[in-house]
Structures are given as C-alpha cells and as structure tokens.
Coordinates of C-alpha atoms in Angstrom, one line a residue:
M9 CA -0.1 -0.5 0.3
R10 CA 1.6 3.0 -1.0
R11 CA 2.1 5.6 2.4
P12 CA 0.4 8.8 1.7
R13 CA 2.1 12.2 1.3
L14 CA 3.3 14.3 3.6
S15 CA 0.9 16.8 2.8
T16 CA -2.0 14.4 2.8
S17 CA -0.6 13.5 6.2
M18 CA -0.6 17.0 7.5
L19 CA -3.9 18.1 6.1
A20 CA -5.4 15.7 7.7
A21 CA -4.4 16.2 10.6
L22 CA -4.8 20.2 10.2
V23 CA -8.2 19.1 9.1
A24 CA -9.0 17.2 12.5
V25 CA -8.0 20.6 14.4
A26 CA -10.5 22.5 12.2
L27 CA -12.7 20.0 13.3
V28 CA -12.5 20.5 17.1
L29 CA -12.6 23.9 16.9
V30 CA -16.2 23.8 14.5
V31 CA -18.2 21.1 15.7
A32 CA -21.4 21.5 15.6
A33 CA -20.8 25.2 15.0
V34 CA -19.9 28.6 14.0
A35 CA -15.7 28.2 14.7
L36 CA -13.1 31.3 13.6
G37 CA -13.5 32.3 10.9
R38 CA -16.0 30.3 10.2
T39 CA -19.2 31.7 7.9
A40 CA -22.0 30.5 5.5
Q41 CA -21.1 31.4 2.1
P42 CA -24.3 31.9 -0.5
S43 CA -23.9 28.9 -2.3
G44 CA -24.1 26.9 1.1
R45 CA -20.4 26.1 1.0
T46 CA -18.9 26.3 4.7
V47 CA -15.7 27.8 5.0
V48 CA -13.2 27.5 7.8
T49 CA -10.3 29.7 8.2
V50 CA -6.9 28.7 10.0
R51 CA -5.0 31.1 11.6
L52 CA -0.8 30.9 10.8
W53 CA 2.2 33.0 12.0
D54 CA 4.6 31.3 10.1
Q55 CA 4.6 32.2 6.0
Q56 CA 6.1 28.8 5.2
V57 CA 4.1 26.2 7.0
A58 CA 0.7 28.4 5.6
A59 CA 2.1 27.5 1.9
A60 CA 2.3 24.4 2.3
Y61 CA -1.3 23.8 4.6
R62 CA -2.6 26.4 1.5
E63 CA -2.3 24.2 -1.0
S64 CA -3.4 20.5 1.1
F65 CA -6.9 22.8 1.6
A66 CA -7.2 23.4 -2.0
R67 CA -6.7 19.6 -2.2
F68 CA -9.0 18.9 0.2
T69 CA -11.7 21.5 -1.0
H70 CA -11.7 19.7 -5.0
E71 CA -12.6 16.7 -3.4
H72 CA -14.9 18.4 -0.8
P73 CA -16.6 21.0 -3.2
E74 CA -19.0 21.7 -0.1
I75 CA -16.3 23.3 2.9
E76 CA -13.1 25.7 1.7
V77 CA -10.5 26.2 4.0
R78 CA -8.5 29.4 4.2
V79 CA -4.9 29.8 5.6
N80 CA -4.7 33.0 7.8
V81 CA -1.3 34.6 8.1
V82 CA -0.6 36.6 11.7
S83 CA 1.7 38.4 13.5
Y84 CA 3.4 36.2 15.6
A85 CA 3.4 38.4 18.2
T86 CA -0.3 39.8 18.7
Y87 CA -1.4 35.6 18.1
F88 CA -3.3 34.7 21.0
D89 CA -4.6 38.2 21.3
T90 CA -7.0 38.4 18.7
L91 CA -7.5 35.2 18.4
R92 CA -9.4 35.5 21.2
T93 CA -11.0 38.7 19.9
D94 CA -12.1 36.8 17.0
M95 CA -13.6 34.1 18.9
E96 CA -15.6 36.7 20.7
R97 CA -16.8 37.5 16.8
A98 CA -17.5 34.8 16.1
A99 CA -20.2 33.8 19.5
A100 CA -21.3 37.4 18.5
D101 CA -23.2 34.6 16.8
G102 CA -23.4 30.6 16.5
T103 CA -22.1 27.8 18.5
L104 CA -18.2 28.5 19.9
V105 CA -16.5 25.9 21.2
V106 CA -13.0 25.9 22.9
A107 CA -10.9 23.6 23.7
G108 CA -7.1 23.0 24.4
T109 CA -5.0 25.0 26.0
H110 CA -5.5 29.4 25.2
T111 CA -4.0 32.3 26.9
G112 CA -4.5 36.0 25.9
N113 CA -6.6 38.9 27.9
G114 CA -9.4 39.4 24.7
N115 CA -12.6 39.2 25.6
F116 CA -15.8 36.9 25.0
T117 CA -19.2 38.1 24.2
V118 CA -22.6 36.6 24.1
N119 CA -25.1 38.3 21.6
N120 CA -27.7 36.9 18.9
A121 CA -29.1 33.0 20.9
A122 CA -25.6 31.8 20.7
T123 CA -23.0 29.5 22.4
L124 CA -19.7 29.7 23.7
S125 CA -18.5 26.9 24.9
I126 CA -15.1 26.2 26.7
S127 CA -13.7 22.3 27.5
G128 CA -10.1 23.4 27.5
A129 CA -8.0 25.7 29.6
V130 CA -8.4 30.4 29.5
T131 CA -6.3 32.1 31.1
G132 CA -6.6 36.1 31.1
S133 CA -8.1 38.3 32.1
G134 CA -10.6 38.9 29.2
A135 CA -14.3 40.5 30.6
Y136 CA -17.1 37.0 29.4
T137 CA -19.9 38.6 28.7
V138 CA -23.5 36.5 28.3
N139 CA -25.9 39.8 26.5
S140 CA -27.8 36.7 25.1
G141 CA -26.8 33.5 24.7
T142 CA -25.4 30.7 26.2
F143 CA -22.1 30.0 28.3
N144 CA -21.5 27.0 28.5
L145 CA -18.0 26.0 30.8
T146 CA -16.8 22.5 31.7
G147 CA -12.9 23.0 31.5
T148 CA -10.9 26.1 33.7
V149 CA -11.7 29.9 33.1
T150 CA -8.7 31.9 35.1
G151 CA -7.5 35.1 36.4
A152 CA -11.3 36.5 34.4
G153 CA -12.8 39.8 34.3
N154 CA -16.3 40.1 35.1
L155 CA -18.1 37.9 34.5
T156 CA -22.6 39.7 33.6
V157 CA -24.7 37.3 32.4
G158 CA -27.7 39.0 31.1
T159 CA -27.9 43.0 30.4
T160 CA -31.0 43.2 27.3
A161 CA -34.2 41.3 27.6
L162 CA -33.3 38.5 26.4
P163 CA -32.6 35.0 27.5
S164 CA -29.4 34.4 28.9
T165 CA -27.3 32.0 30.8
A166 CA -24.1 30.6 31.7
T167 CA -23.8 27.1 33.4
V168 CA -21.0 25.7 34.4
S169 CA -21.5 21.9 35.2
G170 CA -18.3 18.8 35.5
S171 CA -14.9 19.8 37.0
G172 CA -15.9 23.0 35.0
S173 CA -14.1 26.1 36.9
Y174 CA -14.3 30.0 36.6
T175 CA -12.1 32.1 39.0
S176 CA -11.7 35.9 38.2
A177 CA -9.5 38.5 38.7
I178 CA -8.8 39.9 42.8
G179 CA -11.6 42.4 42.3
K180 CA -13.1 41.2 39.7
D181 CA -17.1 40.2 39.5
V182 CA -20.4 37.8 38.5
L183 CA -23.2 40.1 37.4
L184 CA -26.7 38.3 36.9
G185 CA -29.6 40.2 35.1
N186 CA -27.1 44.1 34.8
T187 CA -27.4 47.7 32.7
V188 CA -31.6 47.6 32.0
A189 CA -34.5 48.0 32.9
G190 CA -36.5 44.0 32.3
S191 CA -32.8 42.6 31.6
V192 CA -32.3 38.6 33.4
G193 CA -29.6 36.7 34.1
V194 CA -28.8 33.3 35.2
L195 CA -25.2 31.4 36.7
N196 CA -26.5 27.6 37.1
V197 CA -23.6 25.8 38.7
T198 CA -23.9 21.7 38.3
G199 CA -21.5 19.0 39.9
N200 CA -17.9 19.3 40.8
G201 CA -18.0 22.7 39.1
E202 CA -17.3 26.0 40.8
V203 CA -17.2 30.0 40.5
K204 CA -14.7 31.1 42.6
V205 CA -15.1 35.0 43.3
T206 CA -11.0 36.2 45.0
N207 CA -10.7 39.3 46.0
N208 CA -7.1 41.8 48.5
A209 CA -8.2 44.0 51.2
A210 CA -8.1 46.6 48.3
N211 CA -10.1 44.7 45.6
N212 CA -13.6 43.8 46.8
G213 CA -15.0 41.8 43.2
S214 CA -18.4 40.8 44.8
I215 CA -22.1 38.6 43.3
Q216 CA -24.7 41.0 42.6
L217 CA -28.5 39.2 41.5
G218 CA -30.5 41.7 40.4
N219 CA -28.3 44.9 40.1
F220 CA -30.6 47.6 38.0
A221 CA -33.8 48.3 38.4
G222 CA -36.0 46.4 37.1
A223 CA -33.8 43.5 36.6
S224 CA -33.6 39.6 38.0
G225 CA -30.4 37.6 39.1
V226 CA -30.8 34.2 39.9
I227 CA -28.1 31.4 40.9
N228 CA -29.4 27.8 40.5
Q229 CA -26.9 25.3 42.5
S230 CA -27.2 21.9 43.1
G231 CA -23.9 21.3 43.4
G232 CA -20.4 22.4 43.9
T233 CA -18.8 25.1 45.0
V234 CA -19.6 28.7 44.7
S235 CA -16.9 31.4 47.4
L236 CA -16.5 34.3 47.5
E237 CA -14.5 36.7 50.2
S238 CA -16.3 39.9 49.9
N239 CA -20.3 41.1 48.8
I240 CA -22.9 38.8 48.0
V241 CA -26.3 41.1 47.7
F242 CA -29.0 39.7 46.2
G243 CA -31.7 42.4 44.9
S244 CA -28.4 44.5 44.7
A245 CA -29.6 47.4 42.9
G246 CA -28.5 50.6 44.3
S247 CA -30.1 53.8 46.5
G248 CA -33.8 54.8 45.2
A249 CA -34.3 51.7 42.5
T250 CA -38.0 50.3 42.3
G251 CA -37.8 46.3 41.6
A252 CA -34.8 44.8 41.8
Y253 CA -34.8 41.5 41.7
G254 CA -31.6 38.1 43.3
F255 CA -33.0 34.8 43.5
Y256 CA -31.2 31.9 44.5
N257 CA -32.2 28.0 44.7
Q258 CA -29.7 26.4 46.5
T259 CA -30.2 22.2 46.7
G260 CA -27.4 21.5 47.6
G261 CA -23.0 21.8 46.7
Q262 CA -21.3 24.7 49.0
L263 CA -21.4 28.5 49.1
L264 CA -18.8 29.8 50.9
H265 CA -18.1 32.8 51.9
N266 CA -15.3 34.1 54.0
G267 CA -16.5 37.7 55.2
G268 CA -12.4 39.0 57.2
T269 CA -10.6 39.5 53.0
G270 CA -13.2 42.1 51.4
S271 CA -13.4 45.6 53.4
G272 CA -17.3 45.7 54.6
A273 CA -18.1 42.2 53.3
R274 CA -22.7 41.9 53.6
F275 CA -24.6 38.4 52.7
R276 CA -27.2 40.9 51.8
I277 CA -30.7 39.4 51.0
G278 CA -32.7 43.1 49.6
N279 CA -30.5 45.3 49.4
A280 CA -32.7 48.2 51.6
A281 CA -31.1 51.6 49.9
G282 CA -33.9 50.5 47.2
S283 CA -37.4 48.4 46.8
N284 CA -35.1 45.7 46.1
V285 CA -36.7 41.7 47.0
G286 CA -34.2 39.3 47.6
L287 CA -34.6 35.8 48.3
Y288 CA -32.7 32.7 49.4
Y289 CA -34.1 29.2 49.0
L290 CA -31.6 26.5 50.9
S291 CA -32.6 23.0 50.6
G292 CA -30.0 20.7 50.1
G293 CA -26.4 21.4 50.9
S294 CA -24.6 24.5 53.2
A295 CA -24.2 28.2 52.9
T296 CA -20.6 29.0 56.3
Y297 CA -19.9 32.0 56.8
T298 CA -16.7 32.9 58.5
N299 CA -14.8 35.5 59.7
G300 CA -17.9 37.5 60.2
N301 CA -17.5 40.8 61.0
N302 CA -20.7 42.0 59.4
S303 CA -24.3 40.4 59.2
I304 CA -26.3 38.1 57.8
E305 CA -28.8 40.3 56.6
V306 CA -32.1 39.5 55.9
G307 CA -34.5 42.7 54.5
G308 CA -30.7 44.1 54.5
S309 CA -28.5 47.6 55.1
G310 CA -27.8 50.7 53.7
T311 CA -28.8 53.9 53.1
F312 CA -32.7 54.4 52.1
V313 CA -34.5 57.2 50.3
T314 CA -37.9 58.0 50.8
G315 CA -40.6 55.3 49.9
S316 CA -37.9 52.5 50.3
N317 CA -39.7 49.1 50.5
A318 CA -36.8 46.7 50.8
I319 CA -38.5 42.5 51.2
G320 CA -35.6 39.6 52.3
V321 CA -36.6 36.6 52.4
L322 CA -34.2 33.6 54.2
Y323 CA -35.7 29.5 53.8
V324 CA -33.6 27.0 54.9
S325 CA -35.5 23.9 54.2
G326 CA -35.1 20.5 53.5
T327 CA -31.3 19.3 54.5
G328 CA -30.5 22.7 53.6
S329 CA -27.4 24.2 56.6
M330 CA -26.3 28.0 56.9
T331 CA -23.8 28.5 59.5
G332 CA -22.3 31.8 60.3
A333 CA -20.4 31.2 63.8
T334 CA -19.1 34.8 64.3
S335 CA -22.1 35.8 62.7
S336 CA -25.0 37.8 63.3
L337 CA -27.8 37.4 61.4
Q338 CA -30.1 40.8 60.9
V339 CA -33.6 40.2 60.8
A340 CA -35.1 43.7 59.1
N341 CA -32.1 45.3 61.0
Q342 CA -31.5 48.4 59.2
T343 CA -28.8 50.2 61.1
A344 CA -27.4 53.4 57.9
G345 CA -28.7 56.2 57.4
G346 CA -31.6 57.6 54.9
A347 CA -32.8 60.8 53.9
G348 CA -37.3 60.5 55.1
T349 CA -38.9 57.0 55.6
A350 CA -38.6 54.1 54.5
T351 CA -39.9 49.8 56.0
T352 CA -38.1 46.9 55.4
I353 CA -39.4 43.4 55.5
G354 CA -37.2 40.4 56.6
Q355 CA -38.2 36.9 57.1
V356 CA -36.3 34.2 57.9
T357 CA -37.6 30.5 57.6
I358 CA -36.3 26.8 59.0
G359 CA -37.9 23.8 58.7
G360 CA -41.2 22.8 57.3
A361 CA -42.6 20.3 54.8
G362 CA -40.0 17.7 53.6
S363 CA -37.0 19.0 56.2
T364 CA -35.6 16.9 58.1
A365 CA -32.3 18.7 59.2
A366 CA -32.6 22.6 58.0
S367 CA -30.7 24.7 60.8
I368 CA -29.3 27.9 61.2
T369 CA -26.1 28.5 63.3
V370 CA -25.0 32.1 64.4
A371 CA -23.6 33.6 66.8
S372 CA -26.4 36.3 67.0
V373 CA -30.5 37.1 65.7
N374 CA -31.0 41.0 65.7
T375 CA -34.8 41.4 64.3
S376 CA -36.5 44.6 63.5
S377 CA -35.4 48.3 62.7
S378 CA -32.4 49.9 64.8
N379 CA -33.2 53.2 62.6
A380 CA -36.7 55.2 63.9
S381 CA -37.5 56.3 60.4
Q382 CA -37.5 52.6 58.7
P383 CA -39.1 50.9 60.4
G384 CA -39.0 46.5 60.2
T385 CA -41.5 44.3 59.9
A386 CA -39.6 40.9 60.9
T387 CA -40.3 37.1 60.9
I388 CA -38.9 33.7 62.3
N389 CA -40.4 30.8 61.4
L390 CA -38.7 27.8 63.2
L391 CA -41.2 24.9 61.8
G392 CA -41.5 20.8 62.0
G393 CA -37.2 19.6 60.7
G394 CA -35.9 22.9 61.6
T395 CA -33.3 23.9 63.8
L396 CA -31.9 27.5 65.3
V397 CA -28.9 28.3 67.3
T398 CA -28.0 30.7 68.2
G399 CA -26.3 32.2 71.7
N400 CA -28.6 35.6 71.5
I401 CA -31.6 36.9 70.5
S402 CA -33.0 41.0 70.3
K403 CA -35.2 43.0 69.1
S404 CA -34.4 46.8 68.2
A405 CA -36.9 49.7 69.5
N406 CA -38.8 50.1 66.6
G407 CA -40.7 47.8 63.8
T408 CA -42.6 44.7 64.4
S409 CA -41.3 41.5 65.5
T410 CA -42.8 37.6 65.4

C-alpha cells in the first residue's frame, strides 16, 4: 500500500484540528456562503508553513467542494490576543467551542442567542459577557474579568458543570441581571463545578443578583462550590432603585463566604438601599459565612431613600444548613442613615414540609430596625425539622417582630 504523502497527512491532521474547533459550530472565521459552502479559517503565524497548508487545503476542497479551508497568517507577537478577539466575534453569532489551552486578555461576548462552550483551559483577564445566549463551561477559566450574564431582555444563561471552574481576577465581579430594566441573567452550578470570586484588602469583587432597577438575577446551585470573600447581594440595585430581584436557589453543593478579606463584606438578602427583593432558598447543601465581622442581612442595611421598601426572604428547608458561627443574623434591621422614611420586611423560615435537618447556626439574632426612620417588620418561623442555634436573640426598638 502506498504511503500517504506528507502533505496529505498534514492535511488530515489540520482538518481534524479544524473540526474540533467547529463541532456543530460557527468556528473561528467560519461563514456560510450564499451557495451553501462552509468556509473555515485556520490561523497560522509562519508564512512557509502556511504555503504548504494552502496546497493541501486546495486538494481537500477539490474533493469536498462544500467546504473551503482558508489560511490566515498573523504576527506571532499578536497571535494569542487576536485569537481571543476572533473568538469574541465568532461567539457573537452561532456556536463556538473552545478546546485545548489558550492564553490572552481579549474578551468573550455572546449575542444573538449564540452559544459559547469552553472545555479547555483559558487563562487571561478578559471579561465574559452574555448579552443573550448561553455560556457553557466544563473546562477552566482562570484570572478572568467580570462575568456578566443578562444585559438585555433576552434569555441569558451561564452554566458551570462537570469539573468546570471559573476563577476571577482579584476584584472582579459576577453580575447577573445587569445594565437595563427587564434583563434576566441566570447562573447554574452543577456537578463539581466551581465559581470563585477573589479579593484582597484593596480590591473587592462581588456577586450581584439583580444589579439594576427592574433587572433579575438568579443562581441555581445543585452541586459544586460558589466561593467569595466580599459582598454577595440578592436584589442589589442602588439607592432609590425599584424592582430589582435576586433569587438564589440552592439544592446542593457549598456556598462559601469568607467575609474577612473584603472590606465591609456583606451577605445581604434584599438590599434596603432601594425597593429590592432578595430570596435565598436553601434546601440542600450548605452555606458557610466565616470570619464574619459583618452580618447575614435579611431585608438588609443600606443607605435608603424615601419610599424604599426592601423585602428579604431566607428559607432553609430539607437538609440545608447555614452557619455563621461568629456572625449575627439581622432580620429587617436597617442600621444605615438616609433621607425620609422607608420600611423593610425580613422573613426567615427554618424547616417545614420534607425537612429533616434544616438548620441555621449564628452567634446572635437581631430583629427589626435600629433606625427610627425605617421601621422593620421581622418574622422568624421555626417549623418541624428545623433548628435555630444561637447565643442571643434581641429586638430593636423600632418596627415589629414575630
């Protein structure tokens, strides 16, 4: 049997690589021509190698006229950064699959109900933005900029599954439901997936669910780990905002909050700076608040303005457990000042139908507002299968508590 020529072997290898990049996809530079022909662009930085590849690709196209393979020669000095830019353009319209190892600081942006899937290892400070569409991560992203999901009224989802891992650069945020009213951003964490927001004393990254008036942010966690060292806010729109909604639904896995690293770190469910709604349903897995110099706030603090009516709900059921051994649980307790009057509502429920080991363990519990301008309404429901462990329960002078 005649041995294949080098160029034919080279062609087979390169086409295999190209097909990995375009698995049922819009790949780097892939376009659909009016004739129905598919064009795939292969990037190289060596002119001599490119010349050899062009000859092989020409023979391949002759045998497969429905596929044209083009060669794009770029400078080695800018190869990896421009690769990320081209990936961003490809992810904007269609499906982009990223395998292998990539390093660079360009951004990834998903538009037009497109899909970005990363199964390889990507390192760099670029931001990941899902304006509309889907971001699937089963590989690793390290040292990244902000992860923003949901900047339009179109569905936007990010899923970290399998052994996927997303680790931000120091001080960068996870923003779900951002920029415009009506935007909805969803983050799913399953399997052994991990989302990690990193901080230092001077740079505080955060997780914000519903980060604009009228926007909604959702985290669904059934496994894996979500960890951070500064603020996590459910319904986080700023002063005077109306209608921001944050919902964290945890049925498994771990939520780890190291409140001692970020300055003034907060665990806030329903930001009282505006008429925001925050809900945290914990029916499985665990939430741990360590080094907590601050409080777990339900209908929480924030510099309010007149008419701000925040609502915070914490519901621990099933086998869910929340632990803040050195922290206080503040329910409808507005401590910060502000102009005019406002009200805040906080409700905590532990146990209930199907609960066998639902629990909250904190150093202390404080209900209702210590601020006369913002009387709070606090409710704590202790139901069957639920346990509250604390060293002290106190009620502030303003508002009502039940």
